[in-house]
Coordinates of C-alpha atoms and ligand atoms in Angstrom, one line a residue:
M16 CA -14.5 -19.3 -33.7
K17 CA -10.8 -19.4 -34.5
I18 CA -10.2 -19.1 -38.3
V19 CA -6.9 -19.3 -40.1
M20 CA -6.7 -17.8 -43.6
I21 CA -3.7 -19.1 -45.6
G22 CA -2.7 -16.5 -48.2
A23 CA -3.4 -12.8 -47.8
G24 CA -3.9 -12.1 -51.5
Y25 CA -7.0 -10.5 -52.8
V26 CA -9.5 -13.2 -51.8
G27 CA -7.7 -14.2 -48.6
L28 CA -7.3 -10.7 -47.3
V29 CA -10.8 -9.6 -48.0
S30 CA -12.3 -12.8 -46.6
G31 CA -10.0 -12.8 -43.5
V32 CA -10.8 -9.2 -42.7
C33 CA -14.5 -9.7 -43.2
F34 CA -14.6 -12.8 -41.1
S35 CA -12.9 -10.9 -38.3
D36 CA -15.5 -8.2 -38.7
F37 CA -18.2 -10.9 -38.3
G38 CA -16.6 -11.3 -34.8
H39 CA -14.4 -14.4 -35.4
Q40 CA -10.8 -14.6 -34.3
V41 CA -8.7 -14.6 -37.5
I42 CA -5.1 -15.2 -38.3
C43 CA -4.0 -14.5 -41.9
V44 CA -0.8 -16.4 -42.8
E45 CA 1.3 -14.7 -45.4
K46 CA 4.9 -15.6 -46.4
D47 CA 5.7 -12.5 -48.4
Q48 CA 7.6 -10.5 -45.7
T49 CA 7.1 -7.1 -47.3
K50 CA 3.3 -7.7 -47.5
L51 CA 3.3 -9.1 -44.0
A52 CA 5.0 -6.0 -42.6
K53 CA 2.6 -3.7 -44.4
L54 CA -0.4 -5.6 -43.1
R55 CA 0.8 -5.8 -39.5
S56 CA 1.1 -2.0 -39.5
G57 CA -2.5 -1.7 -40.8
E58 CA -1.5 -0.9 -44.4
V59 CA -3.5 -2.5 -47.2
P60 CA -1.2 -3.6 -50.1
I61 CA -4.1 -3.6 -52.7
F62 CA -6.6 -0.9 -53.7
E63 CA -10.0 -2.0 -52.4
P64 CA -12.5 0.7 -51.2
G65 CA -13.3 0.3 -47.5
L66 CA -10.8 -2.5 -46.8
D67 CA -8.4 -0.2 -44.9
I68 CA -11.0 0.9 -42.4
L69 CA -12.1 -2.7 -41.6
L70 CA -8.5 -3.8 -41.4
E71 CA -7.5 -1.2 -38.9
R72 CA -10.6 -1.6 -36.8
N73 CA -10.3 -5.4 -36.5
I74 CA -6.5 -5.3 -35.8
S75 CA -7.1 -2.7 -33.0
E76 CA -10.0 -4.6 -31.5
G77 CA -7.8 -7.7 -31.3
R78 CA -9.7 -10.0 -33.7
L79 CA -7.3 -9.9 -36.6
E80 CA -3.6 -10.8 -36.8
F81 CA -1.0 -11.7 -39.4
S82 CA 1.7 -14.3 -39.2
D83 CA 4.3 -16.0 -41.4
S84 CA 4.1 -19.3 -39.4
L85 CA 1.6 -21.8 -40.6
A86 CA 2.5 -24.3 -37.8
S87 CA 1.9 -21.9 -34.9
S88 CA -1.2 -20.3 -36.5
I89 CA -3.1 -23.5 -37.0
V90 CA -2.9 -24.7 -33.4
D91 CA -6.6 -25.1 -32.1
A92 CA -8.0 -23.6 -35.3
D93 CA -11.7 -24.5 -35.9
A94 CA -11.3 -23.8 -39.6
I95 CA -8.4 -23.4 -41.9
F96 CA -9.0 -21.6 -45.3
I97 CA -6.7 -22.1 -48.2
A98 CA -6.8 -18.9 -50.2
V99 CA -3.5 -19.0 -52.1
G100 CA -3.2 -18.0 -55.7
T101 CA -4.1 -20.2 -58.7
P102 CA -2.6 -18.3 -61.7
A103 CA -3.2 -19.6 -65.2
R104 CA -0.3 -21.9 -66.1
R105 CA 2.0 -20.6 -68.8
G106 CA 1.5 -22.5 -72.1
D107 CA -1.7 -24.4 -71.5
G108 CA -3.9 -22.0 -69.5
F109 CA -4.8 -24.6 -66.9
A110 CA -5.0 -23.3 -63.3
D111 CA -1.6 -23.7 -61.7
L112 CA -2.3 -25.6 -58.4
T113 CA 1.3 -25.6 -57.2
Y114 CA 0.6 -23.2 -54.3
V115 CA -2.6 -25.1 -53.3
Y116 CA -0.9 -28.5 -53.2
D117 CA 2.2 -27.1 -51.5
T118 CA -0.1 -25.7 -48.8
A119 CA -1.9 -29.1 -48.5
R120 CA 1.4 -30.8 -48.0
E121 CA 2.5 -28.3 -45.4
L122 CA -0.9 -28.7 -43.6
G123 CA -0.5 -32.5 -43.8
E124 CA 2.9 -32.2 -42.1
K125 CA 1.8 -29.8 -39.4
L126 CA -1.8 -30.6 -38.6
S127 CA -2.2 -31.6 -34.9
T128 CA -5.9 -30.9 -34.0
D129 CA -9.2 -31.9 -35.5
T130 CA -10.2 -29.2 -37.9
V131 CA -12.0 -28.3 -41.1
I132 CA -9.9 -27.4 -44.1
I133 CA -11.7 -25.2 -46.6
T134 CA -10.6 -24.2 -50.1
K135 CA -11.5 -20.6 -51.1
S136 CA -9.0 -20.4 -53.9
T137 CA -10.7 -21.0 -57.3
V138 CA -9.8 -24.5 -58.1
P139 CA -10.9 -26.9 -60.9
V140 CA -13.2 -29.8 -60.2
G141 CA -11.4 -32.6 -58.4
T142 CA -8.9 -30.4 -56.6
N143 CA -10.5 -30.7 -53.2
R144 CA -10.3 -34.5 -53.3
E145 CA -6.7 -34.2 -54.3
I146 CA -6.0 -31.9 -51.4
K147 CA -7.6 -34.5 -49.1
R148 CA -5.5 -37.2 -50.6
I149 CA -2.3 -35.2 -50.1
I150 CA -3.0 -34.3 -46.5
N151 CA -3.9 -38.0 -45.7
S152 CA -0.8 -39.2 -47.4
C153 CA 1.4 -36.9 -45.3
S154 CA -0.5 -37.6 -42.1
P155 CA -2.6 -40.8 -42.2
S156 CA -4.0 -40.3 -38.7
A157 CA -5.0 -36.6 -39.1
A158 CA -8.7 -35.9 -38.3
F159 CA -10.0 -33.3 -40.7
E160 CA -12.9 -32.5 -42.9
I161 CA -12.5 -31.0 -46.4
V162 CA -14.8 -28.2 -47.7
S163 CA -15.1 -26.3 -50.9
N164 CA -16.3 -22.7 -50.4
P165 CA -15.8 -20.7 -53.5
E166 CA -15.8 -16.9 -53.4
F167 CA -17.9 -14.6 -55.6
L168 CA -16.6 -11.2 -54.7
R169 CA -15.8 -8.6 -57.3
E170 CA -12.8 -6.3 -57.1
G171 CA -13.8 -2.8 -56.3
S172 CA -17.0 -3.9 -54.4
A173 CA -15.5 -6.8 -52.5
I174 CA -16.5 -5.8 -49.0
E175 CA -20.1 -5.3 -50.1
D176 CA -20.1 -8.6 -52.0
F177 CA -18.7 -10.4 -49.0
M178 CA -21.0 -8.9 -46.4
R179 CA -24.2 -9.0 -48.6
P180 CA -23.7 -12.0 -50.9
D181 CA -26.4 -13.4 -53.2
R182 CA -25.6 -16.8 -51.8
V183 CA -22.9 -18.8 -50.0
V184 CA -21.9 -22.1 -51.6
V185 CA -20.4 -24.9 -49.4
G186 CA -19.4 -28.2 -50.8
V187 CA -19.1 -30.7 -47.9
E188 CA -18.8 -34.4 -47.1
S189 CA -20.3 -34.5 -43.7
P190 CA -23.0 -32.8 -41.5
E191 CA -20.2 -31.9 -39.0
A192 CA -18.4 -29.8 -41.7
E193 CA -21.7 -28.3 -42.7
D194 CA -22.3 -27.2 -39.1
V195 CA -18.9 -25.5 -38.9
M196 CA -19.6 -23.6 -42.2
R197 CA -23.0 -22.5 -41.0
N198 CA -21.4 -21.2 -37.8
I199 CA -18.8 -19.3 -39.7
Y200 CA -21.5 -17.6 -41.9
R201 CA -24.1 -17.2 -39.1
P202 CA -23.8 -13.4 -39.1
L203 CA -25.4 -13.5 -42.6
N204 CA -28.5 -15.1 -41.3
I205 CA -29.9 -11.8 -40.4
R206 CA -30.0 -11.0 -44.2
E207 CA -31.5 -14.4 -44.9
T208 CA -28.6 -15.2 -47.2
P209 CA -29.1 -18.6 -48.9
V210 CA -26.5 -21.1 -47.9
M211 CA -26.3 -23.7 -50.5
V212 CA -24.9 -27.0 -49.3
T213 CA -23.6 -29.4 -52.0
D214 CA -21.0 -32.0 -52.6
L215 CA -17.4 -31.0 -53.4
E216 CA -17.6 -31.3 -57.1
T217 CA -20.8 -29.3 -57.4
A218 CA -19.4 -26.5 -55.4
E219 CA -16.2 -26.4 -57.5
T220 CA -18.2 -26.4 -60.7
I221 CA -20.6 -23.7 -59.6
K222 CA -17.6 -21.2 -59.3
Y223 CA -16.4 -21.9 -62.8
A224 CA -19.9 -22.0 -64.3
A225 CA -20.8 -18.7 -62.7
N226 CA -17.7 -16.9 -64.0
A227 CA -18.0 -18.5 -67.5
F228 CA -21.7 -17.6 -67.7
L229 CA -21.0 -14.0 -66.8
A230 CA -18.2 -13.8 -69.3
M231 CA -20.5 -15.3 -71.9
K232 CA -23.2 -12.7 -71.1
I233 CA -20.7 -9.9 -71.7
T234 CA -19.4 -11.5 -74.9
F235 CA -22.9 -12.0 -76.2
I236 CA -23.9 -8.3 -75.7
N237 CA -20.6 -7.3 -77.2
E238 CA -21.4 -9.2 -80.4
I239 CA -24.9 -7.7 -80.4
A240 CA -23.2 -4.3 -80.2
D241 CA -21.2 -5.1 -83.3
L242 CA -24.5 -6.0 -85.1
C243 CA -26.2 -2.8 -84.0
E244 CA -23.2 -0.8 -85.4
K245 CA -23.9 -2.4 -88.8
T246 CA -27.7 -2.5 -88.8
G247 CA -28.6 0.5 -86.8
G248 CA -30.1 0.2 -83.3
D249 CA -28.8 1.0 -79.8
V250 CA -27.2 -1.9 -77.8
Q251 CA -28.0 -0.2 -74.5
Q252 CA -31.7 -0.3 -75.3
V253 CA -31.4 -3.8 -76.6
A254 CA -29.7 -4.8 -73.3
K255 CA -32.4 -3.1 -71.3
G256 CA -35.1 -4.7 -73.5
I257 CA -33.8 -8.2 -73.0
G258 CA -32.7 -7.6 -69.4
L259 CA -36.2 -6.8 -68.3
D260 CA -37.1 -10.4 -69.0
T261 CA -36.5 -11.9 -65.6
R262 CA -35.2 -15.1 -67.2
I263 CA -32.3 -13.1 -68.6
G264 CA -31.7 -10.3 -66.1
G265 CA -30.2 -6.9 -66.8
K266 CA -26.8 -7.3 -65.1
F267 CA -23.6 -7.9 -66.9
L268 CA -25.0 -6.7 -70.2
H269 CA -22.9 -3.6 -70.6
A270 CA -21.2 -3.7 -73.9
G271 CA -17.6 -2.6 -73.9
P272 CA -14.0 -3.3 -75.0
G273 CA -14.1 -6.9 -73.7
Y274 CA -13.8 -8.4 -70.2
G275 CA -10.5 -8.5 -68.4
G276 CA -9.3 -8.9 -64.8
S277 CA -7.8 -11.7 -62.8
C278 CA -10.8 -14.0 -63.0
F279 CA -12.9 -14.2 -66.1
P280 CA -9.9 -14.7 -68.5
K281 CA -8.2 -17.3 -66.3
D282 CA -11.4 -19.1 -65.3
T283 CA -12.9 -19.4 -68.8
L284 CA -9.6 -20.8 -70.0
A285 CA -9.4 -23.2 -67.1
L286 CA -13.0 -24.4 -67.8
V287 CA -12.1 -25.0 -71.4
Q288 CA -9.1 -27.1 -70.3
T289 CA -11.1 -29.1 -67.8
G290 CA -13.7 -29.8 -70.5
E291 CA -11.0 -31.1 -72.8
R292 CA -9.3 -33.1 -70.1
Y293 CA -12.6 -34.9 -69.3
G294 CA -13.9 -35.3 -72.8
A295 CA -16.7 -32.8 -72.3
P296 CA -15.8 -29.9 -74.6
Q297 CA -17.0 -26.5 -73.5
R298 CA -17.5 -25.2 -77.0
I299 CA -19.5 -22.1 -76.0
I300 CA -16.8 -20.9 -73.6
E301 CA -14.1 -21.8 -76.2
T302 CA -15.8 -19.3 -78.5
V303 CA -16.3 -16.8 -75.7
V304 CA -12.5 -16.8 -75.1
A305 CA -11.7 -16.4 -78.7
V306 CA -14.2 -13.6 -79.3
N307 CA -13.1 -11.7 -76.3
D308 CA -9.4 -12.0 -77.2
A309 CA -10.1 -10.7 -80.7
R310 CA -12.3 -7.9 -79.4
K311 CA -9.5 -6.1 -77.6
S312 CA -7.6 -5.9 -80.8
D313 CA -10.7 -4.8 -82.7
M314 CA -11.0 -1.9 -80.3
A315 CA -7.6 -0.6 -81.5
D316 CA -8.9 -0.8 -85.1
K317 CA -12.0 1.1 -84.1
I318 CA -10.0 3.9 -82.6
I319 CA -7.8 4.0 -85.8
M320 CA -10.9 4.2 -88.0
A321 CA -12.3 7.0 -85.7
C322 CA -9.1 8.9 -86.4
G323 CA -9.6 8.7 -90.1
G324 CA -7.9 5.4 -90.8
S325 CA -4.5 6.3 -89.5
V326 CA -3.0 7.3 -86.2
K327 CA 0.5 7.7 -87.6
G328 CA 2.1 10.8 -85.9
K329 CA -1.1 11.5 -83.9
R330 CA -1.3 11.8 -80.2
I331 CA -4.2 10.0 -78.4
A332 CA -5.4 10.8 -74.9
V333 CA -6.4 7.6 -73.1
L334 CA -8.6 7.8 -70.0
G335 CA -8.5 4.7 -67.8
V336 CA -6.2 1.7 -68.2
T337 CA -7.2 -0.7 -65.4
F338 CA -9.5 -3.6 -66.3
K339 CA -12.4 -1.9 -64.6
P340 CA -12.9 1.1 -62.2
N341 CA -12.1 1.1 -58.5
T342 CA -9.1 -1.2 -58.7
D343 CA -5.4 -0.8 -59.5
D344 CA -5.5 -4.2 -61.2
M345 CA -4.1 -4.3 -64.7
R346 CA -4.4 -8.1 -65.3
D347 CA -5.7 -8.8 -68.8
A348 CA -6.9 -5.2 -69.1
P349 CA -8.1 -4.3 -72.6
S350 CA -5.7 -1.3 -72.5
L351 CA -2.8 -3.8 -72.5
V352 CA -3.7 -4.8 -76.1
I353 CA -5.2 -1.5 -77.3
I354 CA -2.4 0.8 -76.3
P355 CA 0.5 -1.2 -77.8
E356 CA -1.4 -1.7 -81.0
L357 CA -2.0 2.1 -81.3
I358 CA 1.7 2.7 -80.6
A359 CA 2.7 0.1 -83.2
A360 CA 0.4 1.9 -85.7
G361 CA 2.4 5.1 -85.1
A362 CA 0.4 6.9 -82.4
S363 CA 1.9 8.5 -79.3
I364 CA -0.2 8.0 -76.1
T365 CA -0.8 10.3 -73.2
A366 CA -2.8 8.4 -70.5
C367 CA -4.2 8.8 -67.0
D368 CA -5.8 6.5 -64.5
P369 CA -6.9 7.3 -60.9
E370 CA -5.2 4.2 -59.3
G371 CA -3.6 2.1 -62.0
V372 CA -0.6 4.1 -63.1
D373 CA 2.0 2.4 -60.9
E374 CA 1.1 -1.0 -62.1
A375 CA 0.5 0.2 -65.7
R376 CA 4.0 1.7 -65.9
K377 CA 5.5 -1.8 -65.5
L378 CA 3.4 -3.2 -68.3
L379 CA 3.0 -0.5 -70.9
N380 CA 6.1 1.0 -72.5
G381 CA 6.3 4.4 -74.2
V382 CA 3.2 6.0 -72.6
D383 CA 3.3 9.5 -71.3
W384 CA 1.5 9.4 -67.9
V385 CA -0.3 12.5 -66.7
D386 CA -2.5 13.2 -63.7
D387 CA -5.9 14.0 -65.1
A388 CA -8.2 13.9 -68.2
Y389 CA -7.7 17.6 -69.2
T390 CA -3.9 17.4 -69.1
A391 CA -4.2 14.2 -71.3
A392 CA -6.5 15.9 -73.7
D393 CA -4.4 19.1 -74.1
G394 CA -3.2 19.1 -77.7
A395 CA -4.2 15.5 -78.4
D396 CA -5.7 14.5 -81.7
A397 CA -8.3 12.2 -80.2
L398 CA -9.6 11.2 -76.8
V399 CA -10.6 7.6 -75.8
I400 CA -12.2 6.4 -72.6
I401 CA -11.2 2.8 -72.0
T402 CA -12.2 2.4 -68.3
E403 CA -15.3 4.0 -66.8
W404 CA -13.8 5.6 -63.6
N405 CA -16.2 8.1 -61.9
A406 CA -13.5 10.8 -62.5
F407 CA -14.2 10.4 -66.3
R408 CA -18.0 10.4 -66.1
G409 CA -18.6 14.1 -65.5
L410 CA -16.1 15.7 -67.8
D411 CA -16.6 19.3 -69.1
L412 CA -16.9 18.2 -72.7
S413 CA -16.8 21.8 -74.0
R414 CA -13.4 22.2 -72.3
I415 CA -12.3 18.8 -73.8
K416 CA -13.3 20.1 -77.2
E417 CA -11.2 23.2 -76.7
L418 CA -8.2 21.2 -75.6
L419 CA -8.3 18.7 -78.4
T420 CA -6.8 19.6 -81.8
T421 CA -9.7 17.7 -83.5
S422 CA -13.2 16.7 -82.3
V423 CA -12.6 12.9 -82.1
F424 CA -14.2 11.5 -78.9
I425 CA -14.2 7.8 -78.4
D426 CA -16.2 6.3 -75.5
L427 CA -15.6 2.5 -75.3
R428 CA -17.9 2.3 -72.2
N429 CA -20.9 4.2 -73.4
I430 CA -20.9 6.5 -70.4
Y431 CA -21.8 9.7 -72.3
P432 CA -25.2 10.3 -73.8
P433 CA -24.5 11.1 -77.5
K434 CA -26.5 14.4 -77.4
E435 CA -24.1 15.7 -74.7
V436 CA -21.1 14.9 -76.8
F437 CA -22.6 16.4 -80.0
D438 CA -23.7 19.6 -78.1
A439 CA -20.1 20.1 -77.1
G440 CA -19.1 20.0 -80.8
L441 CA -17.4 16.6 -80.6
T442 CA -17.9 13.6 -82.9
L443 CA -18.7 10.4 -81.1
T444 CA -17.5 6.8 -81.6
C445 CA -19.0 4.5 -79.0
I446 CA -20.1 0.9 -78.7
G447 CA -23.1 -0.6 -80.5
K448 CA -25.0 2.6 -81.5
G449 CA -25.4 2.2 -85.2
T450 CA -27.8 5.1 -85.8
I451 CA -26.3 7.9 -83.7
E452 CA -22.7 8.2 -84.6
S453 CA -21.7 11.5 -86.3
Ligands
UGA526 C1 -15.6 -11.5 -61.3 C2 -17.0 -11.9 -60.8 O1 -17.9 -10.9 -61.2 C3 -17.0 -12.2 -59.3 O2 -18.3 -12.7 -59.0 C4 -16.0 -13.3 -59.0 O3 -16.0 -13.6 -57.6 C5 -14.6 -12.8 -59.4 O4 -14.6 -12.5 -60.9 C6 -13.6 -13.9 -59.1 O5 -13.8 -15.0 -59.7 O6 -12.8 -13.7 -58.2 P1 -14.1 -9.2 -61.1 O7 -13.2 -9.9 -62.1 O8 -13.6 -8.5 -59.9 O9 -15.2 -10.3 -60.6 O10 -14.9 -8.1 -62.0 P2 -16.3 -7.9 -62.7 O11 -17.0 -6.8 -62.1 O12 -17.0 -9.2 -62.8 O13 -15.7 -7.5 -64.2 C7 -15.0 -8.4 -65.0 C8 -14.8 -7.8 -66.4 O14 -16.0 -7.7 -67.1 C9 -14.3 -6.3 -66.4 O15 -13.3 -6.2 -67.4 C10 -15.5 -5.5 -66.7 O16 -15.2 -4.3 -67.4 C11 -16.2 -6.5 -67.7 N1 -17.7 -6.2 -67.7 C12 -18.5 -6.5 -66.6 C13 -18.3 -5.8 -68.9 O17 -17.6 -5.5 -69.9 N2 -19.6 -5.6 -69.0 C14 -20.4 -5.9 -67.9 O18 -21.7 -5.7 -68.1 C15 -19.8 -6.3 -66.7

C-alpha cells in the first residue's frame, strides 16, 4: 500500500518508519528543512531506542522516503495520515488544532484521487468531523473517507509499542475505510492484535480516556504514597497488593515525583477543557491535574526537609532531568519545577542526564552540568535521583557516600532497596515508605 504520513514529529516518524517496516511504501512529509535533511541522510532527530536502525534499513530498501511536498506525495496514496502536532494552547490548555486544520485545508486544495484520510494526532472529540467539513468545503467533489486512528505508543519504547500493541483503535464511517485500515495493520494479525472498530467520536474519546485514566492511576498511588509516609507502610507493597487484583492491574502504579511528558499533562488538561465545553465536567481529572502540579513543588520541599530544613549555600547533585528514562524529552518534566525551586531556596545544583542535557540547558538556568553521577556527587551536600535511568540503578553507593560531604540520599523513584542504602552508610529519603526512613 502507498501511505503518506504528514508530519515527521514523534508519532508521525515512529508510525511512518514502522509502517514501512511492515512492508508498505511510505512517504513522510515534513516542512522543517533542517529535520528533513537529517531524515533524508538517515539521521534520527529525536532520541528513541531502535528507531535509527529501522529508519536506515527502510530507506536503503526503498520503502521509506521523505519529502516537503504534500501535493506530489499524495498522488495515488491509498492512505494519508495526519500526524502533525497538537500542543496545549497557551492560556486555556485546549489542544491547539491549528496545524491539523491547516493540513486539512491543504489536503482539500490538493486532493485528486480517492483516498482515506486518517488522523493519528491526538485530537479532541469532534475534530475528525471538522476535518471532513474543511476538506469538503475546499473541494466539494473530493472522494475520501475519514478515519480516527489514535496512537498509544510510549516514548522510549515506541517501536515495541507500535509493533506489539495491546490493541489498534480505528474510528470509521464506512466498511470501505475499515478494509483499508485492516490492510494497513494486517502484519499485526500474526500476533492476533485486537483491532477495535468504532465510530469517530468513540475512537477520539478512547485516546483521551486512556491517557487520563493512566494519569489518574499514577496520581492515585502518589497520594497513597503520601499517606504511607504519615501512617507507616510501604507504597511499593501496597501497589503490588492492589495490582495483583486483575480488575486493577499492576502497571502504572509506581509512585514518584509526578507524571510529566508531552502527553499526560496536555491530554488531561484538554479533557478537562472538553468536559467544560460540553457541560460534562471531568472532576476527577481536574483534581488529578491539580494534585500532579502541586506534587512537583512538594518534591522540592521534600528535598529541602531531607537536607535539614534548608538548602541555602548547599550543593545538591541531581541525577536525571528528563520526564522519564530513555528519552531526551524535557516537556513538563518534574525537574523543571524541582530544580528552580531548590535554586530559589539558595541551593546550587550539579546535574547529569544520559540524553537530556542539550534540551535541559535551554530550560534550566544556573545548573552545573557534568557527565556522570560520581562527578555530580563529588563534594555535594546531598544527592537526589529524579529520573530512573539505568545508569543510576547500579551505583556504587559506598563510593557515593565517600564523595558526598553528608549522607543525604534522596531517591524519588524508589529504585534502591533501603537496606542497600543504609549498608552504605547513607540516610534515605524515598517515596511512600513511612516505616523505613532513617
Ligand atoms: C503516554 C502513554 O503511556 C502512551 O500510551 C501514549 O501513547 C502517550 O502518552 C501519548 O499519548 O502519546 P509517554 O508520555 O511516552 O506515554 O510516557 P509514560 O511511560 O506513559 O510516562 C508518562 C509519565 O508518567 C512519566 O513522567 C513517568 O515517569 C510517569 N509514570 C509512569 C509514573 O510516575 N509512574 C508510573 O507507574 C508510570
